[in-house]
Tab-separated table of C-alpha atoms and ligand atoms in Angstrom:
chain	number	residue	atom	x	y	z
G	179	MET	CA	-2.125	-93.489	27.643
G	180	GLU	CA	-2.642	-95.868	30.427
G	181	THR	CA	-4.982	-93.454	32.168
G	182	TYR	CA	-7.302	-93.390	29.170
G	183	GLN	CA	-6.905	-97.448	28.458
G	184	SER	CA	-8.041	-98.305	31.857
G	185	MET	CA	-10.957	-96.000	31.981
G	186	PRO	CA	-14.344	-97.578	31.228
G	187	LYS	CA	-15.567	-96.170	27.810
G	188	VAL	CA	-18.405	-96.109	25.538
G	189	GLU	CA	-18.032	-96.355	21.728
G	190	LEU	CA	-21.121	-95.152	19.711
G	191	HIS	CA	-19.546	-94.698	16.230
G	192	ALA	CA	-17.656	-97.588	14.946
G	193	HIS	CA	-18.123	-99.166	11.628
G	194	LEU	CA	-17.391	-102.910	11.521
G	195	ASN	CA	-15.387	-103.258	8.055
G	196	GLY	CA	-13.604	-100.006	9.007
G	197	SER	CA	-12.495	-101.404	12.299
G	198	ALA	CA	-10.933	-104.508	10.927
G	199	ARG	CA	-7.398	-105.165	12.050
G	200	ASP	CA	-4.593	-104.309	9.399
G	201	SER	CA	-2.946	-107.640	10.027
G	202	THR	CA	-6.171	-109.595	9.185
G	203	LEU	CA	-6.698	-107.267	6.054
G	204	LEU	CA	-3.215	-108.009	4.930
G	205	GLU	CA	-3.675	-111.818	5.609
G	206	LEU	CA	-6.794	-111.783	3.319
G	207	ALA	CA	-5.245	-109.909	0.583
G	208	ARG	CA	-2.320	-112.306	0.765
G	209	VAL	CA	-4.786	-115.395	0.122
G	210	LEU	CA	-6.746	-113.413	-2.536
G	211	GLY	CA	-3.323	-112.492	-4.213
G	212	GLU	CA	-2.189	-116.132	-4.267
G	213	LYS	CA	-5.640	-116.999	-5.991
G	214	GLY	CA	-5.069	-114.330	-8.806
G	215	VAL	CA	-8.067	-112.439	-7.552
G	216	ILE	CA	-5.980	-109.362	-6.763
G	217	VAL	CA	-2.265	-108.146	-7.057
G	218	PHE	CA	-0.972	-108.280	-3.261
G	219	SER	CA	1.655	-105.615	-3.644
G	220	ASP	CA	-0.893	-102.964	-5.035
G	221	VAL	CA	-3.299	-103.847	-2.243
G	222	GLU	CA	-0.687	-103.843	0.455
G	223	HIS	CA	0.404	-100.313	-0.327
G	224	VAL	CA	-3.270	-99.041	-0.220
G	225	ILE	CA	-3.921	-100.924	3.300
G	226	MET	CA	-0.635	-99.383	4.972
G	227	LYS	CA	-1.111	-96.083	3.506
G	228	SER	CA	-1.540	-93.581	6.652
G	229	ASP	CA	-3.078	-90.449	4.986
G	230	ARG	CA	-6.007	-90.631	2.862
G	231	SER	CA	-8.476	-87.989	1.518
G	232	LEU	CA	-12.285	-88.516	2.313
G	233	HIS	CA	-12.531	-89.802	-1.514
G	234	GLU	CA	-9.531	-92.202	-1.164
G	235	VAL	CA	-11.205	-93.538	2.266
G	236	PHE	CA	-14.110	-94.630	0.154
G	237	LYS	CA	-11.910	-96.302	-2.435
G	238	LEU	CA	-10.386	-98.206	0.331
G	239	PHE	CA	-13.793	-99.193	1.662
G	240	ASP	CA	-14.267	-100.854	-1.647
G	241	LEU	CA	-11.201	-102.838	-1.458
G	242	ILE	CA	-11.955	-103.845	2.067
G	243	HIS	CA	-15.212	-105.168	0.916
G	244	ILE	CA	-13.735	-107.281	-1.715
G	245	LEU	CA	-11.366	-108.757	0.882
G	246	THR	CA	-14.276	-109.313	3.511
G	247	THR	CA	-16.663	-110.848	1.128
G	248	ASP	CA	-17.460	-114.083	2.925
G	249	HIS	CA	-19.449	-115.098	5.830
G	250	LYS	CA	-16.569	-116.755	7.670
G	251	ILE	CA	-14.625	-113.532	7.243
G	252	ILE	CA	-17.325	-111.449	8.590
G	253	THR	CA	-17.745	-113.681	11.531
G	254	ARG	CA	-13.915	-113.379	12.179
G	255	ILE	CA	-13.813	-109.671	11.864
G	256	THR	CA	-16.813	-109.094	14.111
G	257	LYS	CA	-15.079	-111.108	16.980
G	258	GLU	CA	-11.721	-109.386	16.565
G	259	VAL	CA	-13.182	-106.079	16.646
G	260	VAL	CA	-15.362	-106.909	19.584
G	261	GLU	CA	-12.307	-108.157	21.407
G	262	ASP	CA	-10.083	-105.213	20.519
G	263	PHE	CA	-12.602	-102.761	21.914
G	264	ALA	CA	-13.205	-104.736	25.046
G	265	SER	CA	-9.489	-105.015	25.515
G	266	GLU	CA	-9.174	-101.220	25.990
G	267	ASN	CA	-11.930	-101.234	28.617
G	268	VAL	CA	-14.902	-100.378	26.165
G	269	VAL	CA	-17.843	-101.313	28.299
G	270	TYR	CA	-20.574	-100.639	25.633
G	271	LEU	CA	-20.003	-100.939	21.923
G	272	GLU	CA	-22.588	-99.905	19.421
G	273	LEU	CA	-21.258	-101.481	16.453
G	274	ARG	CA	-22.537	-100.545	12.947
G	275	THR	CA	-22.524	-102.449	9.616
G	276	THR	CA	-24.166	-102.333	6.257
G	277	PRO	CA	-25.995	-105.555	5.418
G	278	LYS	CA	-24.647	-106.774	1.946
G	279	LYS	CA	-26.135	-109.036	-0.573
G	280	ASN	CA	-23.825	-110.932	-3.029
G	281	ASP	CA	-25.849	-113.300	-5.109
G	282	SER	CA	-22.490	-114.905	-6.474
G	283	ILE	CA	-21.736	-116.321	-3.044
G	284	GLY	CA	-25.344	-116.698	-1.862
G	285	MET	CA	-24.968	-113.900	0.444
G	286	THR	CA	-28.116	-112.081	1.525
G	287	LYS	CA	-28.634	-109.163	4.024
G	288	CYS	CA	-29.857	-111.586	6.379
G	289	SER	CA	-27.092	-114.102	5.973
G	290	TYR	CA	-24.565	-111.408	6.275
G	291	MET	CA	-26.089	-110.336	9.591
G	292	GLU	CA	-26.235	-113.907	10.801
G	293	ALA	CA	-22.415	-113.993	10.250
G	294	VAL	CA	-22.140	-110.884	12.251
G	295	ILE	CA	-24.013	-112.470	15.072
G	296	GLU	CA	-22.143	-115.565	14.748
G	297	GLY	CA	-18.991	-113.249	15.514
G	298	LEU	CA	-20.503	-111.912	18.460
G	299	LYS	CA	-20.945	-115.386	19.801
G	300	ALA	CA	-17.531	-116.562	18.838
G	301	VAL	CA	-15.921	-114.147	21.162
G	302	THR	CA	-14.231	-115.978	24.012
G	303	ALA	CA	-11.587	-113.699	25.431
G	304	VAL	CA	-14.343	-111.295	27.151
G	305	ASP	CA	-18.027	-112.039	28.032
G	306	VAL	CA	-20.325	-110.440	25.538
G	307	ALA	CA	-23.824	-109.361	26.427
G	308	PHE	CA	-25.702	-108.582	23.025
G	309	MET	CA	-29.071	-110.357	23.316
G	310	THR	CA	-31.748	-108.099	24.405
G	311	HIS	CA	-32.986	-110.631	26.863
G	312	ASP	CA	-29.533	-111.001	28.503
G	313	MET	CA	-30.840	-108.963	31.194
G	314	ASP	CA	-34.204	-110.373	31.806
G	315	ALA	CA	-32.404	-113.957	31.881
G	316	GLY	CA	-29.499	-112.765	33.898
G	317	THR	CA	-29.449	-111.748	37.447
G	318	GLY	CA	-29.655	-108.019	36.852
G	319	VAL	CA	-26.815	-105.785	37.876
G	320	ASP	CA	-24.742	-108.648	38.738
G	321	SER	CA	-24.724	-110.190	35.468
G	322	VAL	CA	-23.171	-107.406	33.886
G	323	LEU	CA	-20.426	-106.006	36.190
G	324	LEU	CA	-17.237	-105.288	34.810
G	325	THR	CA	-15.374	-108.091	36.016
G	326	ASP	CA	-16.388	-111.492	37.525
G	327	THR	CA	-14.081	-112.518	40.350
G	328	CYS	CA	-15.496	-116.183	40.510
G	329	ASN	CA	-12.421	-118.580	40.733
G	330	GLY	CA	-10.136	-115.398	41.387
G	331	THR	CA	-10.195	-114.744	37.498
G	332	ALA	CA	-11.236	-111.236	36.479
G	333	ARG	CA	-13.053	-111.609	33.182
G	334	LYS	CA	-14.063	-108.532	31.133
G	335	LYS	CA	-17.681	-108.021	30.111
G	336	ILE	CA	-18.852	-105.823	27.261
G	337	TYR	CA	-22.279	-104.813	26.019
G	338	VAL	CA	-22.800	-104.900	22.209
G	339	ARG	CA	-25.668	-103.443	20.534
G	340	LEU	CA	-25.774	-103.443	16.586
G	341	LEU	CA	-26.926	-100.528	14.150
G	342	LEU	CA	-27.846	-101.502	10.624
G	343	SER	CA	-26.328	-98.904	8.275
G	344	ILE	CA	-27.837	-97.540	5.032
G	345	ASP	CA	-25.270	-96.990	2.302
G	346	ARG	CA	-25.819	-93.862	0.495
G	347	ARG	CA	-25.507	-95.821	-2.772
G	348	GLU	CA	-28.583	-97.510	-2.029
G	349	THR	CA	-32.174	-97.207	-3.191
G	350	THR	CA	-35.398	-96.397	-1.233
G	351	GLU	CA	-36.209	-100.161	-1.454
G	352	ALA	CA	-32.814	-101.546	-0.627
G	353	ALA	CA	-32.837	-99.113	2.457
G	354	MET	CA	-36.472	-100.085	3.504
G	355	GLU	CA	-35.056	-103.895	3.219
G	356	THR	CA	-32.247	-103.022	5.875
G	357	VAL	CA	-34.905	-101.374	8.165
G	358	LYS	CA	-37.146	-104.430	7.990
G	359	LEU	CA	-34.237	-106.615	8.554
G	360	ALA	CA	-33.356	-104.591	11.695
G	361	LEU	CA	-36.881	-105.065	12.989
G	362	GLU	CA	-36.480	-108.715	12.765
G	363	LEU	CA	-33.294	-108.836	14.457
G	364	ARG	CA	-34.238	-106.793	17.762
G	365	HIS	CA	-33.841	-109.603	19.753
G	366	VAL	CA	-30.040	-110.165	18.964
G	367	GLY	CA	-29.369	-106.711	19.776
G	368	VAL	CA	-30.217	-104.464	16.752
G	369	VAL	CA	-31.254	-101.091	18.274
G	370	GLY	CA	-31.019	-98.683	15.239
G	371	ILE	CA	-30.398	-97.560	11.930
G	372	ASP	CA	-27.388	-95.436	10.571
G	373	LEU	CA	-27.077	-93.389	7.436
G	374	SER	CA	-23.738	-93.615	6.138
G	375	GLY	CA	-21.415	-94.084	2.894
G	376	ASN	CA	-19.727	-91.551	0.563
G	377	PRO	CA	-21.385	-88.214	1.500
G	378	ILE	CA	-21.339	-86.764	-2.153
G	379	VAL	CA	-23.485	-89.623	-3.302
G	380	GLY	CA	-27.230	-90.031	-2.857
G	381	GLU	CA	-29.981	-87.937	-1.994
G	382	TRP	CA	-31.683	-87.410	1.486
G	383	THR	CA	-35.168	-88.011	0.171
G	384	THR	CA	-34.195	-91.337	-1.105
G	385	PHE	CA	-33.658	-92.560	2.508
G	386	LEU	CA	-36.466	-90.553	4.203
G	387	PRO	CA	-39.255	-92.905	3.863
G	388	ALA	CA	-37.131	-96.074	5.194
G	389	LEU	CA	-36.010	-93.760	8.044
G	390	LYS	CA	-39.350	-92.614	8.930
G	391	PHE	CA	-40.500	-96.150	8.854
G	392	ALA	CA	-37.628	-97.297	11.053
G	393	ARG	CA	-38.637	-94.476	13.685
G	394	GLU	CA	-42.435	-95.502	13.667
G	395	GLN	CA	-41.312	-98.871	14.441
G	396	GLY	CA	-39.313	-97.775	17.266
G	397	LEU	CA	-35.880	-98.151	16.057
G	398	CYS	CA	-33.306	-95.224	16.974
G	399	ILE	CA	-31.627	-93.316	14.380
G	400	THR	CA	-28.147	-91.823	13.680
G	401	LEU	CA	-27.131	-89.975	10.634
G	402	HIS	CA	-23.806	-89.045	9.144
G	403	CYS	CA	-24.482	-85.477	8.924
G	404	GLY	CA	-22.401	-82.611	7.512
G	405	GLU	CA	-19.362	-84.416	6.258
G	406	VAL	CA	-19.278	-82.200	3.239
G	407	PRO	CA	-20.977	-78.707	2.843
G	408	ASN	CA	-24.408	-79.321	1.997
G	409	PRO	CA	-26.772	-76.974	3.909
G	410	THR	CA	-29.930	-78.155	2.480
G	411	GLU	CA	-29.236	-81.563	3.468
G	412	ILE	CA	-27.787	-80.869	6.814
G	413	GLY	CA	-31.057	-78.690	7.564
G	414	SER	CA	-33.390	-81.591	6.550
G	415	MET	CA	-31.313	-84.058	8.423
G	416	LEU	CA	-31.651	-81.853	11.846
G	417	ASP	CA	-35.277	-81.169	11.253
G	418	PHE	CA	-35.844	-85.190	11.047
G	419	LEU	CA	-34.709	-85.097	14.676
G	420	PRO	CA	-32.422	-87.870	14.632
G	421	GLN	CA	-31.501	-89.419	18.284
G	422	ARG	CA	-27.748	-88.531	17.403
G	423	ILE	CA	-25.641	-87.309	14.471
G	424	GLY	CA	-22.092	-88.216	13.338
G	425	HIS	CA	-19.578	-85.571	12.423
G	426	ALA	CA	-21.165	-82.263	12.087
G	427	CYS	CA	-17.941	-81.173	10.232
G	428	CYS	CA	-19.334	-78.703	7.483
G	429	PHE	CA	-21.965	-76.725	9.564
G	430	GLU	CA	-22.530	-73.009	9.210
G	431	GLU	CA	-23.855	-70.477	11.658
G	432	GLU	CA	-27.377	-71.455	11.067
G	433	GLU	CA	-26.985	-75.133	11.384
G	434	TRP	CA	-25.008	-74.846	14.646
G	435	LYS	CA	-27.899	-72.765	15.919
G	436	LYS	CA	-30.327	-75.380	14.947
G	437	LEU	CA	-28.294	-78.344	16.356
G	438	LYS	CA	-27.888	-76.682	19.600
G	439	SER	CA	-31.580	-75.795	20.034
G	440	PHE	CA	-32.378	-79.317	19.165
G	441	ASN	CA	-29.897	-80.625	21.469
G	442	ILE	CA	-28.903	-83.391	19.284
G	443	PRO	CA	-25.802	-85.411	20.611
G	444	VAL	CA	-22.939	-85.275	18.392
G	445	GLU	CA	-20.507	-88.402	17.810
G	446	ILE	CA	-17.169	-86.762	17.261
G	447	CYS	CA	-14.532	-88.746	15.469
G	448	LEU	CA	-11.267	-86.468	15.837
G	449	THR	CA	-8.624	-88.632	14.083
G	450	SER	CA	-11.153	-89.428	11.143
G	451	ASN	CA	-11.861	-85.918	10.583
G	452	ILE	CA	-8.207	-84.907	10.387
G	453	ARG	CA	-7.069	-87.776	8.365
G	454	THR	CA	-9.719	-87.191	5.670
G	455	ASN	CA	-8.961	-83.414	5.780
G	456	THR	CA	-12.692	-82.729	6.589
G	457	ILE	CA	-11.165	-80.465	9.309
G	458	SER	CA	-8.017	-78.832	8.718
G	459	SER	CA	-6.405	-79.044	12.347
G	460	LEU	CA	-7.638	-79.827	15.804
G	461	ASP	CA	-6.967	-76.028	16.626
G	462	VAL	CA	-10.365	-75.368	14.836
G	463	HIS	CA	-12.225	-78.633	15.209
G	464	HIS	CA	-15.857	-78.034	16.550
G	465	PHE	CA	-15.385	-80.088	19.675
G	466	ALA	CA	-13.955	-77.117	21.375
G	467	ASP	CA	-16.972	-75.055	21.025
G	468	LEU	CA	-19.522	-77.693	21.553
G	469	TYR	CA	-17.711	-78.719	24.746
G	470	LYS	CA	-17.591	-75.163	26.062
G	471	ALA	CA	-21.365	-74.822	25.148
G	472	LYS	CA	-22.045	-78.199	27.170
G	473	HIS	CA	-23.593	-79.768	23.852
G	474	PRO	CA	-24.024	-83.354	24.198
G	475	LEU	CA	-21.229	-85.118	22.516
G	476	THR	CA	-19.012	-88.261	22.585
G	477	LEU	CA	-15.757	-89.403	21.477
G	478	CYS	CA	-15.823	-92.099	18.897
G	479	THR	CA	-13.296	-93.671	16.506
G	480	ASP	CA	-15.149	-94.252	13.158
G	481	ASP	CA	-13.078	-96.769	11.665
G	482	VAL	CA	-9.872	-98.048	14.017
G	483	GLY	CA	-8.606	-100.001	11.163
G	484	VAL	CA	-8.618	-97.602	8.572
G	485	PHE	CA	-7.279	-94.611	10.606
G	486	SER	CA	-4.960	-96.760	12.956
G	487	THR	CA	-6.480	-95.097	16.099
G	488	SER	CA	-8.171	-96.604	19.113
G	489	LEU	CA	-10.713	-95.229	21.534
G	490	SER	CA	-8.126	-94.568	24.267
G	491	SER	CA	-6.268	-92.765	21.700
G	492	GLU	CA	-9.130	-90.355	20.831
G	493	TYR	CA	-9.353	-89.626	24.693
G	494	LYS	CA	-5.529	-88.789	24.901
G	495	ILE	CA	-5.974	-86.662	21.681
G	496	ALA	CA	-8.819	-84.699	23.100
G	497	ALA	CA	-6.947	-84.301	26.440
G	498	SER	CA	-3.943	-82.642	24.803
G	499	ALA	CA	-5.671	-80.777	22.055
G	500	PHE	CA	-8.160	-79.242	24.359
G	501	GLY	CA	-6.363	-79.060	27.660
G	502	LEU	CA	-8.711	-81.437	29.430
G	503	GLY	CA	-7.727	-83.235	32.581
G	504	LYS	CA	-8.429	-86.807	33.563
G	505	ARG	CA	-11.542	-86.178	35.334
G	506	GLU	CA	-13.030	-84.170	32.453
G	507	LEU	CA	-12.424	-87.114	30.296
G	508	PHE	CA	-13.980	-89.520	32.584
G	509	GLN	CA	-17.128	-87.505	32.721
G	510	LEU	CA	-17.222	-87.174	28.967
G	511	ALA	CA	-17.058	-90.981	28.848
G	512	ARG	CA	-19.621	-91.349	31.540
G	513	ASN	CA	-22.093	-88.693	29.861
G	514	ALA	CA	-22.007	-91.094	26.549
G	515	VAL	CA	-24.028	-93.552	28.567
G	516	GLU	CA	-27.062	-91.223	28.282
G	517	PHE	CA	-26.876	-91.086	24.545
G	518	VAL	CA	-26.771	-94.941	23.887
G	519	PHE	CA	-29.639	-96.707	22.041
G	520	ALA	CA	-29.867	-99.722	24.354
G	521	ASP	CA	-32.917	-99.909	26.929
G	522	ASP	CA	-32.955	-98.325	30.457
G	523	LEU	CA	-31.735	-101.494	32.184
G	524	VAL	CA	-28.620	-101.418	30.159
G	525	LYS	CA	-28.304	-97.733	30.789
G	526	SER	CA	-28.670	-98.136	34.666
G	527	ASP	CA	-26.034	-100.921	34.537
G	528	LEU	CA	-23.604	-98.811	32.779
G	529	ARG	CA	-24.326	-96.053	35.157
G	530	GLU	CA	-23.333	-98.348	37.924
G	531	ILE	CA	-20.060	-99.204	36.109
G	532	PHE	CA	-19.007	-95.649	35.949
G	533	ASN	CA	-20.091	-95.047	39.595
G	534	SER	CA	-17.692	-97.708	40.646
G	535	ALA	CA	-15.138	-96.655	38.293
G	536	ALA	CA	-15.557	-93.030	39.838
G	537	LYS	CA	-14.669	-94.262	43.390
G	538	ARG	CA	-11.266	-95.780	41.989
G	539	LEU	CA	-10.480	-92.480	40.195
G	540	ASP	CA	-7.628	-90.359	42.194
Q	171	6MZ	C1	-19.355	-92.214	6.079
Q	171	6MZ	C2	-18.498	-94.197	6.573
Q	171	6MZ	C3	-17.186	-93.713	7.092
Q	171	6MZ	O1	-20.660	-100.932	6.892
Q	171	6MZ	O2	-19.182	-102.191	5.740
Q	171	6MZ	N1	-18.317	-95.645	6.462
Q	171	6MZ	N2	-19.413	-93.397	5.950
Q	171	6MZ	N3	-18.356	-91.527	6.556
Q	171	6MZ	C4	-17.336	-92.211	7.147
Q	171	6MZ	N4	-16.147	-91.437	7.637
Q	171	6MZ	C5	-14.994	-91.321	6.874
Q	171	6MZ	N5	-16.660	-94.535	7.672
Q	171	6MZ	C6	-17.237	-95.835	7.110
Q	171	6MZ	O3	-18.310	-100.511	7.082
Q	171	6MZ	C7	-17.458	-99.689	6.092
Q	171	6MZ	C8	-18.700	-98.770	5.581
Q	171	6MZ	O4	-19.059	-97.694	6.579
Q	171	6MZ	C9	-19.112	-96.474	6.040
Q	171	6MZ	C10	-18.970	-96.578	4.452
Q	171	6MZ	O5	-20.214	-96.867	4.008
Q	171	6MZ	C11	-18.186	-97.876	4.436
Q	171	6MZ	O6	-18.290	-98.474	3.359
Q	171	6MZ	P1	-19.296	-101.419	6.967
Q	171	6MZ	O7	-19.107	-102.512	8.045
């Protein structure tokens, strides 16, 4: 495990609220239990349950959203999630979250995102580079090296970029509002749009106008694609030519052909796919075929908290399930740099980070 922990890694598919620590969720549940808003013992059981169907996962998200409905809590969770990823040597994190509106507590999609950005600023354990002008204002490559050896103390650094998620329950107007917000927040590291949420809810055509607009305006797009069998939707999503897709579990022959011919990178979430029974076992997971075909792919966590995993664990699982060695996994992590939504300056810095790490690889 140490091998995978110490290796620099790139995380491109992590949902903010799904990555919250269990300990934080339990603490929040206890407080709401004391206030009589929820029954703590019922909630504790749901949070600690380890095996969940895809349907149960979305019920859990509804519960998590009850626990995290507060600006201060969003800030805290963001801070903790970034610290957790940085502590396992994730050098670039693309964190996605669904901006939420809640009139009863004066939360708008914009104030929700401000709370997320506060969380990025609140991180003290590591240096966080998230403003898009960090590079211009900084000293180039030196400003983002993995460690800063001034005063003899090594400080970790992590790049964070944000994706705003459109929930499949949303209307065209709500999706458009999210895209407009993303455009306003580009200077604080918002680089793209994700389409996620319960895959059996909503129609592709509802989100298409907002996604098209996002693309016209220069935002990058990643789509949750093929979490359930739905050939028509999968075909339309691939024809849209998103920069990346997540999961790609329930593809048929035709769809694999299309994916490969379009060369769209896939965000692979092994533990999530197995825990939700979207894929029956790692022996039949599409990672093996895509890897063999040299199709662009990247290992990701999806929801570290919900699925009790970490990016290092995902690497370890891939190593043992698919018989890959340390060098192959290092190369897999390194390849992910080419699929990040951040600009070329960030990419070239990340390449540098991997180049120096490669020299230390024995
Ligand atoms: C689809 C998922 C997901 O946005 O509140 N989400 N959507 N498939 C998945 N795989 C199992 N995991 C998470 O984070 C939680 C939200 O992310 C989406 C769901 O919409 C969930 O409500 P945020 O930070």
